Structure formats: structure tokens, C-alpha cells
PDB file of C-alpha atoms in Angstrom:
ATOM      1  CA  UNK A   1       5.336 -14.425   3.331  1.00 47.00           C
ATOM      2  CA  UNK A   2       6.721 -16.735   0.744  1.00 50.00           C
ATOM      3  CA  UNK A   3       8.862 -16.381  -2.475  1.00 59.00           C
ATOM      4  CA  UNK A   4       6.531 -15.505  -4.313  1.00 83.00           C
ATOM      5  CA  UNK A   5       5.308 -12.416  -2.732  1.00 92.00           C
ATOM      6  CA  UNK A   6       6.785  -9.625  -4.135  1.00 95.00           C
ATOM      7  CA  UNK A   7       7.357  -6.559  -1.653  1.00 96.00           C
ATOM      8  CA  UNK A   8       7.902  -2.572  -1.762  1.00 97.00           C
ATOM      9  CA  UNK A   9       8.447  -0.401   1.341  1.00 98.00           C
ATOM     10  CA  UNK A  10       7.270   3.021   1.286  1.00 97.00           C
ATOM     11  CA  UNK A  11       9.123   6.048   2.464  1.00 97.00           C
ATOM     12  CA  UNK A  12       9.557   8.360   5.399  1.00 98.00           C
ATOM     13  CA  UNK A  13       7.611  11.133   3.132  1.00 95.00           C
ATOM     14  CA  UNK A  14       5.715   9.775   0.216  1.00 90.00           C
ATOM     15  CA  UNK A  15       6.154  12.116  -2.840  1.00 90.00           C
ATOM     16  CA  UNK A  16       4.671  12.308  -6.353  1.00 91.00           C
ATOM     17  CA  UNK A  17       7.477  10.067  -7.813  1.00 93.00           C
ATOM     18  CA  UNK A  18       7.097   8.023  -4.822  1.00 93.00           C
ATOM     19  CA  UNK A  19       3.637   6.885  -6.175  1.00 93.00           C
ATOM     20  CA  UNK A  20       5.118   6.606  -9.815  1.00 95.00           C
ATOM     21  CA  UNK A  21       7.598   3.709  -8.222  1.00 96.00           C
ATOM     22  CA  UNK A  22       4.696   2.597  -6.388  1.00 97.00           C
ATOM     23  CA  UNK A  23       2.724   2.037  -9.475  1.00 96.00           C
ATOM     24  CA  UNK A  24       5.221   0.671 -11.230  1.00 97.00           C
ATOM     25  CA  UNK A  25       5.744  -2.030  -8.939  1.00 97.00           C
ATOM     26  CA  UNK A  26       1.909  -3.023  -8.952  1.00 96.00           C
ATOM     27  CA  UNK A  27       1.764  -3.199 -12.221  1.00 95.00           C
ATOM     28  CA  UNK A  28       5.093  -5.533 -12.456  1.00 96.00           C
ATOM     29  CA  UNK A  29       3.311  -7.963  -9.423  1.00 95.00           C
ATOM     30  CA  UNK A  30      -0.267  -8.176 -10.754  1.00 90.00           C
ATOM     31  CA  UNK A  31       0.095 -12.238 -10.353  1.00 88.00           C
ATOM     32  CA  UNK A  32       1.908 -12.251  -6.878  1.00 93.00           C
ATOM     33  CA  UNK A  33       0.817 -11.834  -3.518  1.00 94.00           C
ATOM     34  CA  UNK A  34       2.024  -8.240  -2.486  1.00 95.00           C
ATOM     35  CA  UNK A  35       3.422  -6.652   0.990  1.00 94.00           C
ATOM     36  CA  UNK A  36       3.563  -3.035   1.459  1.00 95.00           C
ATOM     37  CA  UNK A  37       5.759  -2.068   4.269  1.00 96.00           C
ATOM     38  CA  UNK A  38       4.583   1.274   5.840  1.00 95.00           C
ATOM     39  CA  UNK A  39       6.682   0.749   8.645  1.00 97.00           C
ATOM     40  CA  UNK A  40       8.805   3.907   7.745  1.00 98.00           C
ATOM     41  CA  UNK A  41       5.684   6.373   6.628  1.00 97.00           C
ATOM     42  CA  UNK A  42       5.848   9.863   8.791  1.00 97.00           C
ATOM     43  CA  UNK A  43       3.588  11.617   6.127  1.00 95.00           C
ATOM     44  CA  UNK A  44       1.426   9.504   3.540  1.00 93.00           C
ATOM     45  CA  UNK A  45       0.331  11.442   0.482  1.00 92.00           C
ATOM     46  CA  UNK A  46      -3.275  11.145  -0.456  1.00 93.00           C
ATOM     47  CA  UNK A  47      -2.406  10.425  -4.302  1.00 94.00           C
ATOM     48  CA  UNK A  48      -0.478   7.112  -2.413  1.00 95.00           C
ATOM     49  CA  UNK A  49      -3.427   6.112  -0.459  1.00 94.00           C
ATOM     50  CA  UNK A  50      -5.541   6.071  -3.090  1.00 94.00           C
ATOM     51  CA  UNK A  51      -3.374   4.140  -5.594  1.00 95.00           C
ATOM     52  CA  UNK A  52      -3.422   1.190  -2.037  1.00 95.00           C
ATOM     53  CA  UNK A  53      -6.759   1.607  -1.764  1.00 94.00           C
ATOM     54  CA  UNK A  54      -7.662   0.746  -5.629  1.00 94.00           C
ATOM     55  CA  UNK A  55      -4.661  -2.133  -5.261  1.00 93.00           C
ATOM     56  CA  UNK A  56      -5.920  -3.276  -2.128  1.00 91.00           C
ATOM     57  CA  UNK A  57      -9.514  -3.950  -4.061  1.00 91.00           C
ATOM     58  CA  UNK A  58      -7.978  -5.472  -6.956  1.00 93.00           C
ATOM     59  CA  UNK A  59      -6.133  -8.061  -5.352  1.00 92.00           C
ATOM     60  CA  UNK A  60      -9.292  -9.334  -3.045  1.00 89.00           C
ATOM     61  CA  UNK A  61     -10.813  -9.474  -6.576  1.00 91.00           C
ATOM     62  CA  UNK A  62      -8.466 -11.375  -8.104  1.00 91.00           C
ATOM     63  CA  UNK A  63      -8.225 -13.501  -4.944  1.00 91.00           C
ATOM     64  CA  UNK A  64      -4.378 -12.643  -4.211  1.00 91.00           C
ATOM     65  CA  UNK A  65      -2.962 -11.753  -1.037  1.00 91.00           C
ATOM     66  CA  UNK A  66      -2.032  -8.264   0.015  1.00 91.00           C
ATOM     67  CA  UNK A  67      -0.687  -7.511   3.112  1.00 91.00           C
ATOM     68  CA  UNK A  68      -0.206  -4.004   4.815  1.00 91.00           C
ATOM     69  CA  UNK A  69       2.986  -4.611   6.967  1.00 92.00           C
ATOM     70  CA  UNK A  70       4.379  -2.324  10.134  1.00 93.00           C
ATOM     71  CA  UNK A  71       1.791   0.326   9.689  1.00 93.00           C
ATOM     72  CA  UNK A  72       3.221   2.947  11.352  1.00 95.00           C
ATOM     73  CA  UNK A  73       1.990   5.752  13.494  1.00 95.00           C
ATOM     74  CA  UNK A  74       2.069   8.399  10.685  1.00 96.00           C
ATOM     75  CA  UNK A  75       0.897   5.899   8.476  1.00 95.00           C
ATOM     76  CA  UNK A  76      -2.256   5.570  10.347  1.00 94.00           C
ATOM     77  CA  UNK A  77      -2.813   8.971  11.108  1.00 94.00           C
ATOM     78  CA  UNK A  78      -2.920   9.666   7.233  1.00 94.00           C
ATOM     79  CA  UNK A  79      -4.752   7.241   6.415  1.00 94.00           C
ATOM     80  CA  UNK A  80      -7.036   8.204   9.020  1.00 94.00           C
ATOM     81  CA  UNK A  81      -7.102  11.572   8.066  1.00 94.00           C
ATOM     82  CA  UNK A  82      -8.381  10.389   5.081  1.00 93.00           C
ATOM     83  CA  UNK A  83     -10.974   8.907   5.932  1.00 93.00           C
ATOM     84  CA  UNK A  84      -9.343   5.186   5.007  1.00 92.00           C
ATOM     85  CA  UNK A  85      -9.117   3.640   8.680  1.00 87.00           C
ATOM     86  CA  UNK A  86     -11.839   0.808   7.660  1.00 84.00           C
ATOM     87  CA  UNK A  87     -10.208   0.026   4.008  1.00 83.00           C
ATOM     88  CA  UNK A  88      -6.151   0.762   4.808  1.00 83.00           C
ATOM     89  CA  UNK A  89      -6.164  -0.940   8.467  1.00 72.00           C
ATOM     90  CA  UNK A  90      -3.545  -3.874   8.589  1.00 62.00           C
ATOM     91  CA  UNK A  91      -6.593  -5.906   9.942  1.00 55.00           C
ATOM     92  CA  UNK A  92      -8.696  -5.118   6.664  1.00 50.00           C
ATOM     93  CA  UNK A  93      -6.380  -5.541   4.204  1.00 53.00           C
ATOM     94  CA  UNK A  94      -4.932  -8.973   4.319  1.00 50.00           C
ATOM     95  CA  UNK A  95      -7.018 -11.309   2.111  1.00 47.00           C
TER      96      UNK A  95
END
């Protein structure tokens, strides 16, 4: 990671307003490389995966780097839940 990657961590339980700050922070780093640190995520809210999911495209389309750090165990049960495994995985998503 360098200083130009700009970084947001999400919570323990991802809420509606979680995914407003979310948003609002993709919007503000649309020309950096991005980390999201889900190292802390015990329950991920679908409206949250979805917003990564559409971020995680537009950054491989506009050839910048995002990187899904620490996924954690809840994390990847939500996601897999979902139905996300092969678009959220830490593997997949760091262009």
C-alpha cells in the first residue's frame, strides 16, 4: 500500500448508514487505489456487498487497485451467503 491509497475499514455490524459512509468515501477516492479492511466484519449487510461489488468492478475498469484486506470469518460467510465468494474473495479482488 502506498500514500496514495486511500483506506476505510468496515464495522463489526454493517448498518444502513454504514453504507452511506461507505459511499461517501468511494466517491471521495474515485482516482486512488482503495483498501477495504473487513478485518472487523461479524455481520455484512447485503446493501454493503453490493455497493463492493459495483466498486470492486469500477476500479478494474478504470485500471486502479482495490484491495480487500483481513477478510474476516463473518465477512466471508456473508459474502458467501450471498452468493459473492468468486467476486468479494481477497484473491479476486486485487487488480
Amino acid at each position: 500500500m502506498n500514500d496514495s491509497t486511500a483506506s476505510f475499514a468496515l464495522p463489526p455490524f454493517t448498518t444502513m448508514e454504514d453504507t452511506e459512509r461507505l459511499h461517501t468515501f468511494l466517491l471521495a477516492a474515485q482516482d486512488a487505489a482503495i483498501t477495504i479492511d473487513c478485518s472487523a466484519v461479524e455481520r455484512l449487510h447485503g446493501l454493503t456487498a453490493q455497493m463492493l461489488v459495483v466498486a470492486c468492478d469500477l476500479w478494474r475498469r478504470n485500471a486502479q487497485q482495490v484491495t480487500i484486506l483481513n477478510p474476516s470469518t463473518g465477512f466471508q460467510e456473508g459474502v458467501a451467503l450471498l452468493g459473492l465468494s468468486d467476486i468479494l474473495s481477497a484473491e479476486q479482488v486485487i487488480a
